[in-house]
Coordinates of C-alpha atoms in Angstrom, one line a residue:
Chain A
D1 CA 42.0 -30.0 9.4
D2 CA 44.0 -28.8 12.5
K3 CA 46.9 -27.8 10.2
L4 CA 44.5 -25.6 8.2
L5 CA 43.4 -23.7 11.3
S6 CA 46.8 -23.5 13.1
E7 CA 49.0 -22.6 10.2
P8 CA 47.7 -18.9 9.7
L9 CA 48.2 -18.3 13.5
S10 CA 51.9 -18.8 13.3
H11 CA 52.5 -15.9 11.0
P12 CA 52.1 -12.3 12.2
D13 CA 50.6 -11.1 8.9
F14 CA 49.5 -14.3 7.1
F15 CA 47.2 -12.5 4.7
N16 CA 49.6 -9.6 3.9
V17 CA 47.1 -6.9 4.8
K18 CA 49.8 -4.3 5.0
E19 CA 50.0 -3.9 1.3
L20 CA 46.3 -3.1 1.0
F21 CA 46.7 0.5 2.2
S22 CA 49.4 3.1 2.7
L23 CA 49.8 6.3 4.7
K24 CA 49.2 8.4 1.6
D25 CA 45.9 6.6 0.8
L26 CA 44.7 7.4 4.3
F27 CA 45.7 11.0 4.0
D28 CA 44.0 11.4 0.5
A29 CA 40.8 9.8 1.9
R30 CA 40.8 12.5 4.7
V31 CA 40.9 9.9 7.5
H32 CA 43.0 12.1 9.7
L33 CA 40.3 14.8 10.1
G34 CA 38.4 14.7 13.4
H35 CA 35.7 16.8 14.9
K36 CA 36.2 20.1 16.7
K37 CA 38.0 20.5 20.1
G38 CA 34.7 20.8 22.0
C39 CA 33.5 17.4 20.8
R40 CA 36.6 15.6 21.8
H41 CA 36.1 12.5 23.9
R42 CA 38.5 12.2 26.9
F43 CA 39.6 8.6 26.0
M44 CA 40.5 9.6 22.4
E45 CA 43.3 12.0 23.5
P46 CA 46.1 9.3 23.1
Y47 CA 45.1 8.9 19.5
I48 CA 45.0 12.6 18.6
F49 CA 48.1 14.1 16.9
G50 CA 47.2 17.7 17.5
C51 CA 44.7 20.4 17.1
R52 CA 44.7 22.9 14.2
L53 CA 42.3 25.9 14.2
D54 CA 40.1 24.1 16.8
Q55 CA 39.9 20.9 14.6
D56 CA 41.5 17.7 16.0
I57 CA 43.9 15.8 13.7
I58 CA 44.2 12.0 14.3
D59 CA 47.6 10.4 14.4
L60 CA 47.9 8.4 11.2
D61 CA 50.9 6.3 12.4
Q62 CA 48.8 4.9 15.3
T63 CA 45.8 4.5 12.8
M64 CA 48.1 2.5 10.5
Q65 CA 49.0 0.1 13.3
H66 CA 45.5 -0.3 14.6
L67 CA 44.1 -0.7 11.1
Q68 CA 46.6 -3.4 10.3
L69 CA 45.7 -5.3 13.5
A70 CA 42.0 -4.9 12.7
L71 CA 42.3 -6.1 9.1
N72 CA 44.4 -9.0 10.1
F73 CA 41.9 -10.0 12.7
T74 CA 38.9 -9.8 10.3
A75 CA 40.9 -11.8 7.7
H76 CA 41.5 -14.6 10.3
I77 CA 37.8 -14.6 11.3
A78 CA 36.8 -14.8 7.7
Y79 CA 39.3 -17.6 7.0
R80 CA 37.7 -19.6 9.9
K81 CA 34.3 -19.1 8.3
G82 CA 33.0 -16.8 11.0
I83 CA 29.9 -14.6 10.7
I84 CA 30.8 -10.9 10.3
L85 CA 28.2 -8.2 10.9
F86 CA 28.7 -4.6 9.6
I87 CA 27.0 -1.9 11.6
S88 CA 26.7 1.8 10.7
R89 CA 23.9 4.0 11.8
R90 CA 24.8 6.9 9.3
R91 CA 22.0 7.4 6.8
Q92 CA 24.3 8.6 4.1
F93 CA 26.4 5.4 4.0
C94 CA 23.7 2.9 4.8
H95 CA 23.4 1.7 1.2
L96 CA 27.2 1.6 0.7
V97 CA 27.6 -0.6 3.8
E98 CA 24.8 -3.0 2.9
S99 CA 26.2 -3.4 -0.7
T100 CA 29.7 -4.1 0.7
A101 CA 28.3 -6.7 3.0
R102 CA 26.4 -8.3 0.2
E103 CA 29.4 -8.5 -2.1
C104 CA 31.5 -10.1 0.7
G105 CA 28.9 -12.6 1.5
E106 CA 28.6 -11.3 5.0
Y107 CA 25.9 -9.5 7.0
A108 CA 24.9 -5.9 7.6
H109 CA 22.7 -4.0 10.0
T110 CA 22.3 -0.3 9.2
R111 CA 18.8 0.2 10.6
Y112 CA 17.1 0.8 13.9
W113 CA 18.6 -1.6 16.4
Q114 CA 15.9 -3.5 18.2
G115 CA 16.7 -4.0 21.9
G116 CA 17.2 -7.8 22.2
L117 CA 18.7 -8.7 18.9
L118 CA 21.9 -10.2 20.4
T119 CA 20.9 -10.7 24.1
N120 CA 17.5 -12.1 23.3
A121 CA 18.3 -13.7 20.1
H122 CA 16.9 -17.2 20.8
I123 CA 13.4 -15.7 21.3
Q124 CA 13.5 -13.1 18.6
F125 CA 14.8 -15.3 15.8
G126 CA 14.3 -18.9 16.8
S127 CA 16.0 -21.5 18.9
G128 CA 19.0 -22.6 16.8
V129 CA 20.4 -19.2 15.8
R130 CA 24.1 -18.6 15.4
L131 CA 25.2 -15.2 16.6
P132 CA 27.8 -13.1 14.7
D133 CA 31.5 -13.9 15.5
L134 CA 32.7 -10.4 14.7
I135 CA 31.0 -7.0 14.6
I136 CA 32.5 -4.2 12.5
F137 CA 31.4 -0.7 13.4
L138 CA 31.9 1.7 10.5
S139 CA 30.5 4.4 12.7
S140 CA 30.3 3.8 16.4
L141 CA 27.6 6.4 17.3
N142 CA 23.9 6.2 16.6
N143 CA 21.7 9.0 15.2
V144 CA 21.5 10.7 18.7
F145 CA 25.3 10.8 19.0
E146 CA 25.4 8.2 21.7
P147 CA 27.5 5.0 21.7
H148 CA 25.7 2.3 19.7
V149 CA 23.9 -0.2 21.9
A150 CA 25.6 -3.1 19.9
I151 CA 29.0 -2.2 21.5
R152 CA 27.7 -3.0 24.9
D153 CA 25.7 -6.0 23.8
A154 CA 28.7 -7.5 21.9
A155 CA 30.7 -7.1 25.0
K156 CA 28.0 -8.9 27.1
M157 CA 27.8 -11.8 24.6
N158 CA 31.6 -12.1 24.3
I159 CA 31.7 -11.1 20.6
P160 CA 34.9 -9.4 19.5
T161 CA 34.4 -5.9 17.9
V162 CA 36.3 -3.9 15.4
G163 CA 35.3 -0.2 15.1
V164 CA 36.2 3.1 13.4
V165 CA 36.3 5.5 16.3
D166 CA 36.1 9.3 15.6
T167 CA 37.2 12.0 18.1
N168 CA 33.8 12.1 19.7
C169 CA 33.4 8.4 20.2
N170 CA 34.2 6.1 23.2
P171 CA 36.8 3.5 22.3
C172 CA 36.5 1.6 25.6
L173 CA 34.5 -1.5 24.9
I174 CA 35.7 -2.0 21.4
T175 CA 38.3 -4.8 21.1
Y176 CA 40.2 -3.4 18.0
P177 CA 39.4 0.4 17.8
V178 CA 40.7 2.1 14.6
P179 CA 40.9 5.9 15.2
G180 CA 39.8 7.6 12.0
N181 CA 37.2 9.9 10.4
D182 CA 33.8 8.4 10.0
D183 CA 32.1 11.4 8.4
S184 CA 33.6 11.8 4.9
P185 CA 32.3 9.7 2.0
T186 CA 35.9 9.1 0.8
A187 CA 37.0 7.7 4.2
M188 CA 33.9 5.4 4.4
E189 CA 34.5 4.1 0.9
L190 CA 38.2 3.5 1.7
Y191 CA 37.2 1.4 4.8
C192 CA 34.6 -0.5 2.9
K193 CA 37.1 -1.3 0.2
L194 CA 39.7 -2.4 2.7
F195 CA 37.4 -4.7 4.6
R196 CA 35.9 -6.1 1.5
M197 CA 39.3 -7.0 0.0
A198 CA 40.6 -8.5 3.3
I199 CA 37.5 -10.7 3.7
I200 CA 37.6 -11.8 0.0
R201 CA 41.3 -12.6 0.2
A202 CA 40.9 -14.7 3.4
K203 CA 38.0 -16.6 1.9
D204 CA 39.9 -17.3 -1.4
K205 CA 42.9 -18.5 0.6
R206 CA 40.6 -20.8 2.7
R207 CA 39.1 -22.3 -0.5
Q208 CA 42.6 -22.8 -2.0
S209 CA 43.9 -24.6 1.1
E210 CA 40.8 -26.8 1.2
V211 CA 41.4 -27.7 -2.4
F212 CA 45.0 -28.5 -1.7
D213 CA 44.1 -30.7 1.2
E214 CA 41.6 -32.7 -0.9
L215 CA 44.1 -33.2 -3.7
R216 CA 46.5 -34.7 -1.1
Chain B
T1 CA 26.0 -21.0 23.7
L2 CA 25.2 -19.9 27.2
R3 CA 25.3 -22.4 30.0
L4 CA 22.3 -22.2 32.4
I5 CA 23.7 -22.2 35.9
Y6 CA 20.7 -21.5 38.1
T7 CA 17.0 -21.7 37.2
T8 CA 13.7 -21.4 39.1
T9 CA 10.9 -23.9 38.8
A10 CA 8.9 -21.3 36.8
V11 CA 11.5 -21.4 34.0
Q12 CA 11.6 -25.2 34.0
R13 CA 7.9 -25.6 33.6
K14 CA 7.1 -25.6 29.8
N15 CA 4.7 -22.9 28.8
V16 CA 2.7 -24.5 26.1
G17 CA 0.9 -21.4 25.0
A18 CA 3.9 -19.2 24.7
S19 CA 5.5 -20.8 21.7
G20 CA 3.1 -19.0 19.3
P21 CA 0.8 -20.4 16.6
E22 CA 1.6 -24.0 15.3
K23 CA 4.4 -24.2 12.9
Y24 CA 3.8 -26.5 9.9
T25 CA 6.8 -28.3 8.6
E26 CA 7.4 -28.8 4.9
A27 CA 6.9 -32.5 5.1
F28 CA 3.5 -32.0 6.8
I29 CA 2.3 -29.7 4.1
K30 CA 3.5 -32.0 1.4
K31 CA 1.6 -34.9 2.9
Q32 CA -1.5 -32.7 3.1
I33 CA -1.2 -31.9 -0.6
E34 CA -0.9 -35.6 -1.5
E35 CA -3.9 -36.4 0.6
F36 CA -5.9 -33.7 -1.0
N37 CA -5.1 -34.9 -4.6
L38 CA -6.0 -38.5 -3.7
G39 CA -9.2 -37.3 -2.0
K40 CA -10.1 -35.3 -5.2
R41 CA -9.8 -38.4 -7.3
H42 CA -11.9 -40.4 -4.9
L43 CA -14.6 -37.7 -4.9
A44 CA -14.6 -37.6 -8.7
N45 CA -15.2 -41.4 -8.8
M46 CA -17.9 -41.1 -6.3
M47 CA -19.7 -38.4 -8.3
G48 CA -19.2 -40.4 -11.5
E49 CA -17.1 -37.8 -13.2
D50 CA -13.7 -37.8 -14.8
P51 CA -10.9 -37.5 -12.2
E52 CA -8.6 -35.8 -14.7
T53 CA -10.9 -32.8 -15.3
F54 CA -12.3 -32.3 -11.8
T55 CA -12.0 -28.5 -11.0
Q56 CA -12.3 -26.7 -7.7
E57 CA -15.8 -25.6 -8.5
D58 CA -16.9 -29.2 -9.1
I59 CA -15.3 -30.1 -5.7
D60 CA -17.3 -27.3 -4.0
R61 CA -20.5 -28.4 -5.6
A62 CA -19.9 -32.1 -4.7
I63 CA -19.2 -31.2 -1.1
A64 CA -22.2 -29.1 -0.9
Y65 CA -24.3 -31.9 -2.2
L66 CA -22.8 -34.7 0.0
F67 CA -22.7 -32.7 3.2
P68 CA -25.6 -30.2 3.2
S69 CA -25.3 -27.8 6.0
G70 CA -27.7 -25.1 7.3
L71 CA -25.0 -23.0 9.1
F72 CA -25.0 -19.3 8.2
D73 CA -21.3 -18.8 8.2
K74 CA -19.9 -20.1 4.9
Q75 CA -16.5 -20.6 6.5
A76 CA -18.0 -22.9 9.1
R77 CA -19.5 -25.3 6.5
P78 CA -17.5 -28.4 5.4
M79 CA -15.0 -27.5 2.8
M80 CA -12.3 -29.2 0.7
K81 CA -9.7 -26.8 -0.6
H82 CA -6.0 -27.0 -1.6
P83 CA -3.7 -26.9 1.5
S84 CA -2.0 -23.8 0.4
E85 CA -5.3 -21.9 0.8
I86 CA -6.0 -23.4 4.2
F87 CA -2.7 -23.4 6.0
P88 CA -1.2 -19.8 6.0
E89 CA 2.2 -19.4 4.4
Q90 CA 4.9 -19.5 7.0
R91 CA 8.6 -18.7 7.1
K92 CA 10.9 -21.6 6.7
I93 CA 14.1 -21.8 8.8
Q94 CA 16.4 -18.9 7.7
W95 CA 19.8 -20.6 8.1
G96 CA 21.6 -23.5 6.7
E97 CA 23.4 -26.5 8.3
D98 CA 26.5 -24.6 9.2
G99 CA 24.4 -21.9 11.0
R100 CA 25.0 -19.1 8.5
P101 CA 21.8 -17.3 7.6
F102 CA 20.7 -17.2 4.0
H103 CA 19.8 -13.5 3.7
F104 CA 22.4 -10.8 4.2
L105 CA 20.0 -8.6 6.3
F106 CA 19.0 -11.4 8.6
Y107 CA 20.4 -9.9 11.7
T108 CA 18.1 -6.8 11.3
G109 CA 15.0 -8.7 12.4
K110 CA 12.8 -7.5 9.5
Q111 CA 14.9 -8.9 6.6
S112 CA 12.3 -8.8 3.8
Y113 CA 11.1 -5.3 4.6
Y114 CA 14.7 -3.9 4.7
S115 CA 15.8 -5.7 1.6
L116 CA 12.8 -4.2 -0.1
M117 CA 13.9 -0.7 1.0
H118 CA 17.4 -1.5 -0.1
E119 CA 16.3 -2.5 -3.6
T120 CA 14.0 0.5 -4.0
Y121 CA 16.7 2.9 -2.9
E122 CA 19.1 1.3 -5.4
K123 CA 16.5 1.9 -8.2
L124 CA 16.3 5.5 -7.0
L125 CA 20.0 5.9 -7.2
S126 CA 20.2 4.4 -10.7
V127 CA 17.5 6.7 -11.9
Q128 CA 19.3 9.7 -10.5
K129 CA 22.5 8.6 -12.1
Y130 CA 20.6 8.3 -15.5
Q131 CA 19.2 11.7 -15.0
D132 CA 22.6 13.2 -14.3
Q133 CA 23.9 11.6 -17.4
L134 CA 21.2 13.1 -19.5
T135 CA 21.8 16.6 -18.1
A136 CA 25.5 16.1 -18.7
Q137 CA 24.8 15.4 -22.3
D138 CA 22.3 18.4 -22.4
L139 CA 19.4 16.3 -23.5
P140 CA 15.9 17.6 -22.7
P141 CA 14.1 15.8 -19.8
Q142 CA 11.7 13.1 -20.9
K143 CA 8.0 13.6 -20.5
E144 CA 6.1 10.5 -19.6
K145 CA 2.4 9.6 -19.0
R146 CA 1.4 8.6 -15.5
N147 CA -1.9 6.8 -14.9
L148 CA -3.4 9.1 -12.2
A149 CA -6.7 7.6 -11.1
G150 CA -6.4 4.0 -12.3
S151 CA -4.2 2.6 -9.5
R152 CA -3.6 2.7 -5.8
W153 CA -0.7 1.6 -3.6
L154 CA -0.9 -1.7 -1.7
T155 CA -2.4 -1.5 1.8
K156 CA -0.3 -2.3 4.8
I157 CA -2.1 -5.7 5.2
E158 CA -1.4 -6.6 1.6
L159 CA 2.2 -5.7 2.0
E160 CA 2.5 -7.8 5.2
E161 CA 1.1 -10.8 3.2
M162 CA 3.6 -10.2 0.4
L163 CA 6.6 -10.0 2.8
L164 CA 5.3 -12.6 5.4
E165 CA 6.4 -10.2 8.1
K166 CA 4.8 -7.9 10.5
L167 CA 5.2 -4.2 9.7
S168 CA 4.7 -1.1 11.8
D169 CA 2.7 1.9 10.5
N170 CA 5.9 4.1 10.3
D171 CA 7.7 1.4 8.2
Y172 CA 4.8 1.3 5.8
L173 CA 4.6 5.1 5.5
R174 CA 8.4 5.2 4.8
F175 CA 8.1 2.7 2.1
I176 CA 5.2 4.5 0.4
Q177 CA 7.1 7.8 0.6
L178 CA 10.1 6.1 -1.1
L179 CA 7.9 4.8 -3.9
Q180 CA 6.2 8.2 -4.4
K181 CA 9.6 9.8 -4.6
L182 CA 10.6 7.2 -7.2
M183 CA 7.4 8.0 -9.1
T184 CA 8.1 11.8 -9.3
L185 CA 11.4 11.4 -11.1
P186 CA 11.4 10.9 -14.8
R187 CA 11.9 7.1 -14.9
G188 CA 12.7 4.5 -17.5
D189 CA 10.6 1.5 -18.4
M190 CA 12.4 -0.8 -15.9
E191 CA 11.2 1.2 -12.9
E192 CA 7.6 1.0 -14.2
K193 CA 7.6 -2.7 -14.0
Y194 CA 9.1 -2.6 -10.5
I195 CA 6.5 -0.1 -9.3
Q196 CA 3.6 -2.0 -10.8
K197 CA 4.4 -4.8 -8.3
F198 CA 3.2 -2.4 -5.6
T199 CA 0.2 -0.9 -7.3
K200 CA -3.3 -2.2 -7.7
E201 CA -6.0 -1.3 -10.2
V202 CA -9.0 0.5 -8.8
P203 CA -11.8 -1.8 -10.1
A204 CA -14.6 0.4 -11.1
Q205 CA -15.4 4.1 -10.7
L206 CA -18.4 5.3 -8.8
Q207 CA -21.5 3.8 -10.4
K208 CA -23.1 6.8 -12.0
V209 CA -26.8 6.5 -12.2
V210 CA -27.8 6.2 -15.9
I211 CA -30.7 8.4 -16.8
E212 CA -32.9 6.6 -19.4
P213 CA -33.8 8.5 -22.5
L214 CA -37.4 9.4 -23.4
K215 CA -39.6 6.8 -25.1
Y216 CA -42.3 7.7 -27.5
D217 CA -45.6 5.8 -27.7
E218 CA -48.0 5.3 -30.7
R219 CA -49.5 8.8 -30.5
G220 CA -46.0 10.4 -30.6
V221 CA -46.2 11.6 -27.0
A222 CA -43.0 11.3 -24.9
F223 CA -43.2 9.3 -21.7
S224 CA -40.9 7.7 -19.2
T225 CA -41.3 5.2 -16.3
G226 CA -40.0 5.1 -12.8
E227 CA -40.2 2.7 -9.8
G228 CA -40.4 3.6 -6.1
I229 CA -40.5 1.7 -2.8
R230 CA -41.5 3.0 0.6
K231 CA -42.0 0.7 3.6
T232 CA -43.4 -2.4 1.9
A233 CA -45.3 -0.4 -0.8
K234 CA -44.1 -0.8 -4.4
A235 CA -45.2 1.6 -7.1
T236 CA -44.5 2.0 -10.8
A237 CA -45.3 5.3 -12.5
T238 CA -45.5 6.4 -16.2
V239 CA -45.3 10.1 -16.8
Y240 CA -46.6 11.4 -20.2
D241 CA -45.7 14.8 -21.8
N242 CA -48.2 17.3 -23.1
G243 CA -50.8 16.6 -20.4
T244 CA -53.2 18.4 -18.3
G245 CA -52.1 17.2 -14.9
K246 CA -54.4 14.2 -14.6
I247 CA -53.1 11.5 -12.2
T248 CA -54.6 8.0 -12.2
V249 CA -53.7 5.4 -9.5
N250 CA -54.6 1.7 -10.1
G251 CA -57.3 2.9 -12.6
I252 CA -58.8 5.3 -10.0
D253 CA -58.5 9.1 -9.9
I254 CA -56.4 10.4 -7.0
L255 CA -59.3 12.4 -5.5
H256 CA -61.0 9.1 -4.9
Y257 CA -58.0 6.9 -4.1
F258 CA -56.4 9.4 -1.7
P259 CA -59.2 11.3 0.1
V260 CA -56.6 12.8 2.5
L261 CA -55.0 16.1 1.4
Q262 CA -51.6 15.1 2.7
D263 CA -51.2 12.2 0.4
R264 CA -52.2 14.2 -2.7
E265 CA -49.7 16.9 -1.7
Q266 CA -47.0 14.2 -1.6
L267 CA -47.9 13.1 -5.2
L268 CA -47.8 16.7 -6.5
F269 CA -44.5 17.6 -4.8
P270 CA -42.1 16.5 -7.6
F271 CA -44.1 18.4 -10.2
Q272 CA -44.3 21.5 -7.9
F273 CA -40.6 21.4 -7.3
L274 CA -39.9 21.5 -11.1
D275 CA -42.7 24.0 -11.9
R276 CA -44.4 21.5 -14.1
V277 CA -47.7 21.1 -12.3
G278 CA -50.2 21.1 -15.1
K279 CA -47.9 19.9 -17.9
H280 CA -47.7 16.1 -17.3
D281 CA -50.1 13.2 -17.1
M282 CA -49.4 10.3 -14.8
I283 CA -50.6 6.7 -14.7
C284 CA -49.4 4.6 -11.8
T285 CA -49.8 1.2 -10.2
V286 CA -49.2 0.6 -6.5
S287 CA -49.4 -2.4 -4.2
G288 CA -48.7 -3.2 -0.6
G289 CA -48.1 -0.9 2.4
G290 CA -50.6 1.6 3.8
R291 CA -52.0 4.9 2.8
S292 CA -49.0 7.1 3.5
A293 CA -46.5 4.5 2.3
Q294 CA -48.2 4.2 -1.1
A295 CA -48.2 7.9 -1.5
G296 CA -44.5 8.1 -0.7
A297 CA -43.8 5.2 -3.1
I298 CA -45.6 6.9 -6.0
R299 CA -43.8 10.2 -5.2
L300 CA -40.4 8.4 -5.6
A301 CA -41.5 6.7 -8.7
S302 CA -42.7 9.9 -10.4
A303 CA -39.5 11.7 -9.4
K304 CA -37.4 9.0 -11.0
A305 CA -39.6 9.2 -14.1
L306 CA -39.2 12.9 -14.4
R307 CA -35.4 12.7 -14.5
S308 CA -35.5 12.0 -18.2
F309 CA -37.5 15.2 -18.9
V310 CA -35.2 17.4 -17.0
T311 CA -31.6 18.9 -17.3
E312 CA -28.7 17.5 -15.2
K313 CA -28.6 20.6 -13.0
E314 CA -32.3 20.1 -12.0
V315 CA -31.7 16.4 -11.4
E316 CA -28.9 17.5 -8.9
F317 CA -31.4 19.9 -7.3
M318 CA -33.9 17.1 -7.0
R319 CA -31.3 14.8 -5.5
Q320 CA -30.4 17.4 -2.9
A321 CA -34.0 18.1 -2.1
G322 CA -34.3 14.3 -1.3
L323 CA -36.8 13.4 -4.0
L324 CA -34.6 10.7 -5.5
T325 CA -33.6 8.8 -2.4
T326 CA -35.4 5.7 -1.2
D327 CA -36.5 6.2 2.3
P328 CA -34.7 3.4 4.3
R329 CA -37.0 3.5 7.3
V330 CA -38.8 0.2 7.8
K331 CA -40.7 -1.2 10.8
E332 CA -38.2 -2.3 13.5
R333 CA -38.6 -5.8 14.8
K334 CA -39.9 -6.6 18.2
K335 CA -37.2 -7.9 20.6
P336 CA -37.7 -10.6 23.3
G337 CA -37.9 -9.3 26.8
Q338 CA -39.4 -6.0 25.6
E339 CA -43.0 -5.2 24.7
G340 CA -42.2 -3.6 21.4
A341 CA -39.2 -2.6 19.4
R342 CA -38.1 0.0 21.9
R343 CA -40.9 -0.1 24.6
K344 CA -39.8 -2.0 27.7
F345 CA -42.2 -3.7 30.1
T346 CA -43.4 -1.6 33.0
W347 CA -40.7 -1.3 35.6
K348 CA -41.9 -2.2 39.1
K349 CA -39.7 -1.1 41.9
R350 CA -40.7 -4.0 44.1

């Protein structure tokens, strides 16, 4: 049982997430497009490649690295049977995110966030709740263009976060930020596809290793 | 899990009332059902009937016979019903042994409501896709029948019972708006079944008062009857056609029965309203009440009888004039601590 858990940690890319996406895929899905110069957040400046006609362009090399780290981390969490929560407060993609979560067998929250969901969980849900082990933000702002309350709450409850940060978002409290576009439908579909494939791969690998252990 | 480092005595004291209403475990409810079934068989044996075919109505009758109670509130009397009707349905624990919740929207808080919205939105998308396919193939849009007045949406309370969750008014409104949007699109048969889950049949339309047709007696004269009530006086009137305007009450002519002009005016008012003063004969019987009450009762009875002789428009005029409404005013009871119904005892300052 210890071998099952410690073996993936020895490899840098045990689940081979690098082959899931390429630079061209990111470019075709318009992930590099940011908001206008006036919307730029100060802490996003390191991730921005440049500015063209007032529109910020995100550096896709850095995005590649960050995305690979994030997918690797999600895969490890899924391998160790952790609970993953997808959050996105964009109304256009609410249905897409919920269906992705359902297909993975994980959880989603694309609705109004009630104040004490994470911090007051024992009273809101019941006494034996298990909180999510990873929170994935597919859009880190809420409908009023402010940082989502769940970022701060996850930091308070020691829950690691993975988030797609656009040029107007604050990447500070997110453990694995992924600079990229969160407004185009193609970009969102790409992210959903990537996370779904990573999680399913990790779960299949876990099932296979358990079967091998039982045979031995 | 969080480790509790420092607490005050207030936190350590268990607050018994704050845990909410009692939660019934599944084992408890199972035991209650077994006890109910055993008790049903015992009751059947006691009453001398067959335990196999002992229905709920028989149980109710047996309990009412064995434990007669004079309490007014039916819910306060002894009752023996199936535990599923007595104990309200409650949510069982939402997560399994390893801690993972069963439903994928568990972390939203209102999982059944949001999953319902999700499903309805999926149906909407599928219908839109179907419509797009049709327009792509250039087929004409389908026209479908919709039952307009036969059904209504579920109320908020009914929806709460269905979902076993509390809803807010905005949530309910949003859901109804989604359903209405789904209704407006040309939808296939699958959506109808889904929407029918959230509609209820409106039972009966407004009871329209049925106007009886004219009856004919041996001489061939048309007549009709009516009944009227006013303040403990009950009257029945039969109005005959082709008459001279004679009115008989309890076998006595009105001039002798009602010496006061006011009462006779009351009797004539329906005929005067319809301009048929001298055209009808009337024979009526009246009992109870006083002078004025009897007059009012006969007036109502004759107006009801005249409905059969008259067009619908004139019936509507009569109704608006107040000729067809039973006067609900009755003598108010005397209350203790007062001299009459309203009159208080004389107030003495000292």
